[in-house]
Coordinates of C-alpha atoms in Angstrom, one line a residue:
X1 CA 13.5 -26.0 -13.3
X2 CA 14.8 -25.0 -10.2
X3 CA 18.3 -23.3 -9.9
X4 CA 19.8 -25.6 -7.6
X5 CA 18.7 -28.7 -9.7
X6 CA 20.4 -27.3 -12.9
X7 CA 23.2 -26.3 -10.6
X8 CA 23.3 -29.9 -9.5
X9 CA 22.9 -31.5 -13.1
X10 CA 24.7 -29.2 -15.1
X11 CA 28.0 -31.4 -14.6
X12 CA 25.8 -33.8 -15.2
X13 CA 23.2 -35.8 -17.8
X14 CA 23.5 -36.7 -21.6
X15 CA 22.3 -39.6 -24.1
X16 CA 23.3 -42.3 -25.7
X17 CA 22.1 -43.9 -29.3
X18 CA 22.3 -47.8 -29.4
X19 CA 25.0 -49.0 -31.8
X20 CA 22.6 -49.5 -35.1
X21 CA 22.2 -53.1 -36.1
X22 CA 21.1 -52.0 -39.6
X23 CA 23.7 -53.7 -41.8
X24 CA 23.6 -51.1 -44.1
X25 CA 24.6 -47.9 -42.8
X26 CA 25.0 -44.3 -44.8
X27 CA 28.9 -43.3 -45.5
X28 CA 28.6 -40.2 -45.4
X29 CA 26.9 -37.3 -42.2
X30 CA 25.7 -33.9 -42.4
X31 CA 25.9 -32.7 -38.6
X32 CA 24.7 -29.1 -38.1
X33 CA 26.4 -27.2 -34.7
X34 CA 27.4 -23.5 -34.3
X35 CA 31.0 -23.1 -35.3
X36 CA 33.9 -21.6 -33.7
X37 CA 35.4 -23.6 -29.9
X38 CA 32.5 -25.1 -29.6
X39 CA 32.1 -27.1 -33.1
X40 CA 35.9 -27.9 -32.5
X41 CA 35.6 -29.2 -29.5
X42 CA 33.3 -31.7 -30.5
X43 CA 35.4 -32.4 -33.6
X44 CA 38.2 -33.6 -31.3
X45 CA 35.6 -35.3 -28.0
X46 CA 33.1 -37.2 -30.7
X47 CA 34.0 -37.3 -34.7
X48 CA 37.5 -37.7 -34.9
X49 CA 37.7 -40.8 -32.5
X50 CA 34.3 -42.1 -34.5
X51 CA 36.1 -41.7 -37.9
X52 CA 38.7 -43.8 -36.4
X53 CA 36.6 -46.5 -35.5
X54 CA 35.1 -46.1 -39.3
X55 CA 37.1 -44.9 -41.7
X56 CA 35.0 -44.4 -44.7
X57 CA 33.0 -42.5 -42.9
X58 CA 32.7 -38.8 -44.6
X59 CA 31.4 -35.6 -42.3
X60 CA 29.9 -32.7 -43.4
X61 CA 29.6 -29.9 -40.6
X62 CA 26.8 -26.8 -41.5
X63 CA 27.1 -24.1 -39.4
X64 CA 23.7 -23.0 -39.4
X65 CA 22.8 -23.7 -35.9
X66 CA 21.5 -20.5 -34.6
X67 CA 18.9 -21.1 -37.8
X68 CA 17.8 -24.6 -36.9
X69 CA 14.7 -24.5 -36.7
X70 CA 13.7 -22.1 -39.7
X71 CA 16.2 -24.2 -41.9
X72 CA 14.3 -28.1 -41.0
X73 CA 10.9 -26.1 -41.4
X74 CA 11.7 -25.1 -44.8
X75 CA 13.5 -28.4 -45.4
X76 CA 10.8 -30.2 -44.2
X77 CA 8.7 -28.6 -46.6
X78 CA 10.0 -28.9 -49.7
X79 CA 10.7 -32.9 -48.6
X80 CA 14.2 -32.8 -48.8
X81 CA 16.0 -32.6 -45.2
X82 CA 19.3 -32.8 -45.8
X83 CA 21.4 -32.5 -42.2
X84 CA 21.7 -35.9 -40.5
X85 CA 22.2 -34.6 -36.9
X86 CA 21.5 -31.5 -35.1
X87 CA 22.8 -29.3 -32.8
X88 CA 20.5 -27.0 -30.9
X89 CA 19.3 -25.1 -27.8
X90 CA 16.6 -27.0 -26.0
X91 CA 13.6 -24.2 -26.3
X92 CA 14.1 -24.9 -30.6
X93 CA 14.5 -28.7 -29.7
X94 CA 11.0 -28.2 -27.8
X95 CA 9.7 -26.4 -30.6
X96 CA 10.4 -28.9 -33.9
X97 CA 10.0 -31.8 -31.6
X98 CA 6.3 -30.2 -30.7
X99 CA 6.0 -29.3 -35.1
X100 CA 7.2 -32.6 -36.0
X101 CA 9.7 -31.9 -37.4
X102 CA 12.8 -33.6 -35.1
X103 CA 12.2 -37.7 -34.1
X104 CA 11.0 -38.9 -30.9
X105 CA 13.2 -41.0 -29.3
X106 CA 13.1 -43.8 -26.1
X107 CA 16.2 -42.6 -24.7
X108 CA 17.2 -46.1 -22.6
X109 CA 16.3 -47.8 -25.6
X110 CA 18.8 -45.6 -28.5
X111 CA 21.6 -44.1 -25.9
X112 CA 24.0 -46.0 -23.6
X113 CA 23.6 -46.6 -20.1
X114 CA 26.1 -45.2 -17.7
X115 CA 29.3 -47.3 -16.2
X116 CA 27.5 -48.5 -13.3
X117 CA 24.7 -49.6 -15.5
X118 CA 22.1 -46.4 -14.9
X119 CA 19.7 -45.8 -17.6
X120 CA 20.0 -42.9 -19.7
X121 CA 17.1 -41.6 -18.7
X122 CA 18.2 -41.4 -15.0
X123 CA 21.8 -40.5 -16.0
X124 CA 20.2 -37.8 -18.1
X125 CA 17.5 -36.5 -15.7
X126 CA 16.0 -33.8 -15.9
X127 CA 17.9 -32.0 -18.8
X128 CA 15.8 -34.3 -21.2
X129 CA 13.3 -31.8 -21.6
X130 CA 12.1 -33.1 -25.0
X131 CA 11.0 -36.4 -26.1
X132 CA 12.8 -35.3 -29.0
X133 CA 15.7 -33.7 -27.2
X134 CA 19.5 -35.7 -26.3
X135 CA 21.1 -33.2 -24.0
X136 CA 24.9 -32.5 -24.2
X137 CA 25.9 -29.8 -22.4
X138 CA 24.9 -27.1 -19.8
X139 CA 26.4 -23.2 -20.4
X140 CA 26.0 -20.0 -20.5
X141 CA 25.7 -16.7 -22.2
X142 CA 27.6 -13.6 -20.2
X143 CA 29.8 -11.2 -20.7
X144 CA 33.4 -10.4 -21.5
X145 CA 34.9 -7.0 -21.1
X146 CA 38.2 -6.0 -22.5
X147 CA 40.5 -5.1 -18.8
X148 CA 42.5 -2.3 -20.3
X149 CA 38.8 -0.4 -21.3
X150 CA 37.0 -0.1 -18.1
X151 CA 39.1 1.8 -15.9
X152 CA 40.4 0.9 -12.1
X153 CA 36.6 -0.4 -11.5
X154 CA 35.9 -3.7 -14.0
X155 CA 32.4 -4.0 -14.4
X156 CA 30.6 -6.1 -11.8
X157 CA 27.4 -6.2 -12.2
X158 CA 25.0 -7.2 -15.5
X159 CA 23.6 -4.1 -15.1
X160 CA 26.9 -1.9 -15.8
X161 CA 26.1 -2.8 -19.5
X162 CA 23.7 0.0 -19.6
X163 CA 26.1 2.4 -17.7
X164 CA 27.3 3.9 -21.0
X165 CA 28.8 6.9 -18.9
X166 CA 30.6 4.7 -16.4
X167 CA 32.0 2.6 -19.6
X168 CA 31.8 4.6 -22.6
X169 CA 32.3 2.3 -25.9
X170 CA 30.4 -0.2 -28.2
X171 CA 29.0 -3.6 -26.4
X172 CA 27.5 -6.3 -28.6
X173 CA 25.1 -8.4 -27.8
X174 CA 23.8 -11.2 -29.5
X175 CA 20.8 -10.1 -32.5
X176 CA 18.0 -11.9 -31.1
X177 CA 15.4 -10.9 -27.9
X178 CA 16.5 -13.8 -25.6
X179 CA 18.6 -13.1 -22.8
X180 CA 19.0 -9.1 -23.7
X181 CA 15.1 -8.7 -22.8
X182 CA 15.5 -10.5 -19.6
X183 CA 18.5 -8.7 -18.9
X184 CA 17.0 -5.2 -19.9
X185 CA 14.2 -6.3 -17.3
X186 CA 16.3 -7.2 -14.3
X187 CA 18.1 -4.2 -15.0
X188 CA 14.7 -2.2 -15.1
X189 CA 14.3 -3.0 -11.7
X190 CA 12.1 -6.7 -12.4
X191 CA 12.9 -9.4 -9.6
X192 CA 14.5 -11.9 -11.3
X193 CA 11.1 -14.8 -10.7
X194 CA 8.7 -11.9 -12.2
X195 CA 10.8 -11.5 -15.3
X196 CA 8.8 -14.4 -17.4
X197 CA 5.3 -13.0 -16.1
X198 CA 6.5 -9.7 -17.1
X199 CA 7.5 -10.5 -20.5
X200 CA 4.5 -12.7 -20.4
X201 CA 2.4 -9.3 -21.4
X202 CA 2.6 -6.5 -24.3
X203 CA 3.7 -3.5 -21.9
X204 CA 6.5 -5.9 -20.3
X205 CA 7.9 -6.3 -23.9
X206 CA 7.9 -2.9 -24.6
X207 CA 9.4 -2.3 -21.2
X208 CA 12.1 -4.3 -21.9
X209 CA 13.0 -3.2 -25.4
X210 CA 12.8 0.6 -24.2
X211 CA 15.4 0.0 -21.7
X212 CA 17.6 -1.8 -24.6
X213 CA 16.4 1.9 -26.9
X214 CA 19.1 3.2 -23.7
X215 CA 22.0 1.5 -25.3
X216 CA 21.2 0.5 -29.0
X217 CA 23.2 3.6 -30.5
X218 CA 26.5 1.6 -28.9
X219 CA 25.5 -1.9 -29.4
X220 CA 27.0 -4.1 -32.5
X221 CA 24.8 -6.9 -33.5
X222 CA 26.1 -10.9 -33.6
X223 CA 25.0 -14.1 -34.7
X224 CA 27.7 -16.3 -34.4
X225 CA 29.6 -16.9 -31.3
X226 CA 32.7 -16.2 -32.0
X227 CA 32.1 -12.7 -33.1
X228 CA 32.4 -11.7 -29.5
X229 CA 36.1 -12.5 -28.7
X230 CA 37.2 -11.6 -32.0
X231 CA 35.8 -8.0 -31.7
X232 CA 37.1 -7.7 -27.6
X233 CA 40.5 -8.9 -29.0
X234 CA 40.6 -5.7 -32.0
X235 CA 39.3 -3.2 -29.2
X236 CA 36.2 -2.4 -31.6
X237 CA 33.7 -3.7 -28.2
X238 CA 34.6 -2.6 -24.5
X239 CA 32.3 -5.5 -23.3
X240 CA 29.8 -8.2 -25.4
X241 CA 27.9 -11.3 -24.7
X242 CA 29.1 -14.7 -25.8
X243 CA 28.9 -18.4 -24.8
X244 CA 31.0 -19.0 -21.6
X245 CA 32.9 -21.3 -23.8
X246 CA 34.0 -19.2 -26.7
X247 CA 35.4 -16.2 -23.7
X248 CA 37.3 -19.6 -22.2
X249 CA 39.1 -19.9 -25.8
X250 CA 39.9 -16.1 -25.7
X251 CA 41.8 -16.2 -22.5
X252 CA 42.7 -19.4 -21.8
X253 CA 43.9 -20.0 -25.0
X254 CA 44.6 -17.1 -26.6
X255 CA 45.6 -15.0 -23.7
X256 CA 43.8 -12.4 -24.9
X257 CA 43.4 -8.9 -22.3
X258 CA 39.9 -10.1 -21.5
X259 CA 38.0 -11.0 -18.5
X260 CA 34.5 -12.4 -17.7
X261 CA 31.6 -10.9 -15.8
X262 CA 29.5 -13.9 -14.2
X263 CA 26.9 -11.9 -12.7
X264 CA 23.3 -12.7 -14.2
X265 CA 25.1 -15.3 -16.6
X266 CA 22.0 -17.2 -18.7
X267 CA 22.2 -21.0 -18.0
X268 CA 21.1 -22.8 -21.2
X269 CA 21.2 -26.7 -22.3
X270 CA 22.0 -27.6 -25.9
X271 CA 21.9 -30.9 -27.5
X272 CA 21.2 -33.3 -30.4
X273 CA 17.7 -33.5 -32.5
X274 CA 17.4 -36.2 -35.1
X275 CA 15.5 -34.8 -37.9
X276 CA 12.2 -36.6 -38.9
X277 CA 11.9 -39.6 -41.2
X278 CA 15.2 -40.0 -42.6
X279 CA 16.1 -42.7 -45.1
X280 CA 17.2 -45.7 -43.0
X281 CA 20.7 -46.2 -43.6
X282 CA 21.2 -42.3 -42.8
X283 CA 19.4 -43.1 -39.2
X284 CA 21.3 -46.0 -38.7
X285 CA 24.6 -44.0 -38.8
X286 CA 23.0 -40.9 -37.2
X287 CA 21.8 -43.5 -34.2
X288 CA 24.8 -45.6 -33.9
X289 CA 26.7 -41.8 -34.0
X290 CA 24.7 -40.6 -31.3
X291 CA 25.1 -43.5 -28.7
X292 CA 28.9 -43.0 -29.1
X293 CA 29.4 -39.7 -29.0
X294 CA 26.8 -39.1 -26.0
X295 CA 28.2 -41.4 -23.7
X296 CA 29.5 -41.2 -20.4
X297 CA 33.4 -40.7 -21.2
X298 CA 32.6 -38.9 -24.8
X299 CA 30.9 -36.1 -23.0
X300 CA 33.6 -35.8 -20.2
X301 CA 36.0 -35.6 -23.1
X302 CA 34.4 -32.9 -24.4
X303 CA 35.1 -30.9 -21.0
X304 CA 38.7 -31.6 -22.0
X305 CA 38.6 -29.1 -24.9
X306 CA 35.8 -26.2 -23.6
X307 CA 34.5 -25.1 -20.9
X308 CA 31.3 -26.6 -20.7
X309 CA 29.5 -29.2 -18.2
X310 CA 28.6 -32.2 -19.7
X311 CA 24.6 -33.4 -19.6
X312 CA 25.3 -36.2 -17.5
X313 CA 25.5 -37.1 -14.0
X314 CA 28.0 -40.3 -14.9
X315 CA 30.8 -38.1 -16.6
X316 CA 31.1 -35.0 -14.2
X317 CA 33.7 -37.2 -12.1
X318 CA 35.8 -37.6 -15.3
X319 CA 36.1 -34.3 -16.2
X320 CA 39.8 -33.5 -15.4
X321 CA 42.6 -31.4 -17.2
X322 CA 42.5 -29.1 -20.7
X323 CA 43.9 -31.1 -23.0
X324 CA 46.6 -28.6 -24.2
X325 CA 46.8 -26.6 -21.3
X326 CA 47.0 -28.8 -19.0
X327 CA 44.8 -26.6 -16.5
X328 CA 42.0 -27.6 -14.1
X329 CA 38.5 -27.0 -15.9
X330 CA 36.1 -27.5 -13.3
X331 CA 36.4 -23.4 -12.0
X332 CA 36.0 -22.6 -15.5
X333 CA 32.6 -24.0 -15.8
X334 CA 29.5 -21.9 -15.2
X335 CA 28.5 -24.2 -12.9
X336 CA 31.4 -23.4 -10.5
X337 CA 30.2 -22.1 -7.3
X338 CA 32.5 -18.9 -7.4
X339 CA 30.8 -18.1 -11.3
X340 CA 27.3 -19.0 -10.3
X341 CA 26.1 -16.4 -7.1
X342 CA 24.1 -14.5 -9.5
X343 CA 22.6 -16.4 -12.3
X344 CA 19.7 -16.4 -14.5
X345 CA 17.8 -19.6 -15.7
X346 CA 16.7 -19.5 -19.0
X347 CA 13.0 -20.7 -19.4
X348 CA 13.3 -22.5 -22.5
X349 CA 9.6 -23.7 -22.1
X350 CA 8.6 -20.0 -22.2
X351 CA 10.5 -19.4 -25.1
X352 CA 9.2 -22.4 -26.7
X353 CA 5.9 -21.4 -26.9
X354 CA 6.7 -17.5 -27.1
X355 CA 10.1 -17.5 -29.6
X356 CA 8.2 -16.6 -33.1
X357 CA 5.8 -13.6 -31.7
X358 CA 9.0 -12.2 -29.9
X359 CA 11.4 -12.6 -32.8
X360 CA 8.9 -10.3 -34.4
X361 CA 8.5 -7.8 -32.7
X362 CA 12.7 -7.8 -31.4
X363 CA 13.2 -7.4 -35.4
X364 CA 10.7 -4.9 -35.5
X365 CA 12.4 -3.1 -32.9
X366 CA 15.8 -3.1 -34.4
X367 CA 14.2 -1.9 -37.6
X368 CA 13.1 1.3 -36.1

């Protein structure tokens, strides 16, 4: 996908579930996210008013996200899936939708339709990238630095992460190849539309893991988001990776002596799978669940608490104020004009079809 389509949607497209018509439907949900802002701020946008509408309704949250896709397979297996709903980047949507392992779904026949009366599909666009895949938001993965660390001369460039002389100190990055092998690429002197073909063969990868070998004495290793802030705010990082959103929280929020670099920031969708062959009164809730909480206004509400840009087209208008703060999100989005001059679009098809041989040899790598 092209930068200035996602640039275009990313305030934009999401999904909708049509309200079940099952009369029986399951009182209780296991929904499956990643934790931290981000799980909280769909908390407040989509469960909390739901449970209002149906108070009996019990929800589980799993915070095993970042797992997805190893977790369904060996679910799967043993025949006993027990999440309901499931939060996940679109490359692992691709990939359990493509295994079988996450439903198909007729999106203008399961989500609602926009205000005006647009399909989902349209609404949507192209961030449905999966027949298996509702889309809910667009963001990012860049960096926060902590501003009383790096001197008269903050970091500007992605690239400064591997000037350890420049900014002496531990950086974390997230413990997993994507993004930190594109990165090491671009930095490597790769053109940012060769980076895929270069990764593409077995002297690329190596290319791109010896330029990390520059750095991997000062890195610390996370796999949940909100590691980052929390080690910026205790000084134990001078810079790390993180989800846009979760560096928003930090400083927004927490007024914590951190600021962002934008440069070479990783646009990324995430969104919903529905696991395959559930029982039918837990797909009835999961379905009638999904149309709510991926509906125009829902998704604009979610803008209220994080600062991410909904998946729809339909609810980019509505998104307004912060809900506590009482700031204007839209320049806090990735998709601002001033945060996006430099940014790198993750190929989530790529990394469908290339995620378990790189995983391999990245862990390989970090073994050594």
């Amino acid at each position: 996908m092209k930068l200035t389509k996602l640039t275009a949607l990313a305030a934009t497209t999401a999904l909708c579930a049509p309200m079940a018509i099952a009369a029986d439907m399951a009182n209780e949900m296991t929904i499956v996210s990643w934790g931290g802002a981000y799980q909280e701020s769909q908390l407040k946008a989509y469960v909390v008013p739901y449970q209002e509408m149906h108070p009996d309704l019990k929800v589980i949250w799993d915070e095993s996200s970042a797992e997805a896709t190893a977790k369904m397979r060996a679910m799967t297996e043993a025949g006993n899936v027990t999440w309901d709903l499931v939060d996940v980047v679109a490359s692992d949507a691709m990939r359990m939708c493509d295994e079988g392992l996450a439903a198909e779904l007729d999106h203008d026949e399961v989500l609602a339709a926009a205000p005006d009366g647009t399909p989902a599909s349209e609404d949507f666009g192209e961030l449905i990238v999966s027949d298996c895949f509702v889309p809910q938001i667009v963001y990012s993965t860049t960096f926060g630095y902590r501003m009383d660390k790096v001197g008269d001369t903050p970091p500007s460039s992605i690239c400064d992460i591997f000037d350890t002389a420049k900014y002496p100190g531990k950086r974390a990055l997230q413990k997993r190849p994507i993004d930190n092998v594109e990165w090491a690429l671009y930095c490597d002197g790769v053109a940012k539309d060769e980076i895929y073909d270069v990764l593409s063969t077995d002297e690329g990868v190596e290319r791109a893991l010896t330029k990390l070998d520059s750095i991997k004495d000062q890195v610390v290793w996370w796999t949940a988001g909100a590691e980052t802030p929390q080690l910026l705010a205790d000084g134990e990082v001078v810079m790390g990776s993180t989800f846009n959103g979760r560096l928003f929280s930090a400083i927004a929020e927490q007024n914590q002596p951190i600021d962002m670099l934008w440069d070479m920031q990783s646009f990324d969708l995430d969104g919903w799978i529905v696991p395959a062959d559930l029982p039918e009164d837990r797909k009835a809730r999961v379905m009638d669940f999904l149309k709510f909480a991926t509906d125009t206004q829902r998704l604009a509400d979610q803008a209220k608490f994080i600062s991410y840009g909904p998946a729809r087209a339909s609810s980019a208008p509505l998104v307004g104020k912060h809900a506590i703060l009482g700031i204007d999100m839209a320049p806090h989005m990735p998709t601002d004009p001033a945060n996006a001059g430099n940014v790198h679009v993750y190929d989530y098809e790529w990394w469908a079809d290339n995620r378990d041989d790189l995983d391999a040899k990245f862990q390989a790598w970090l073994a050594k």
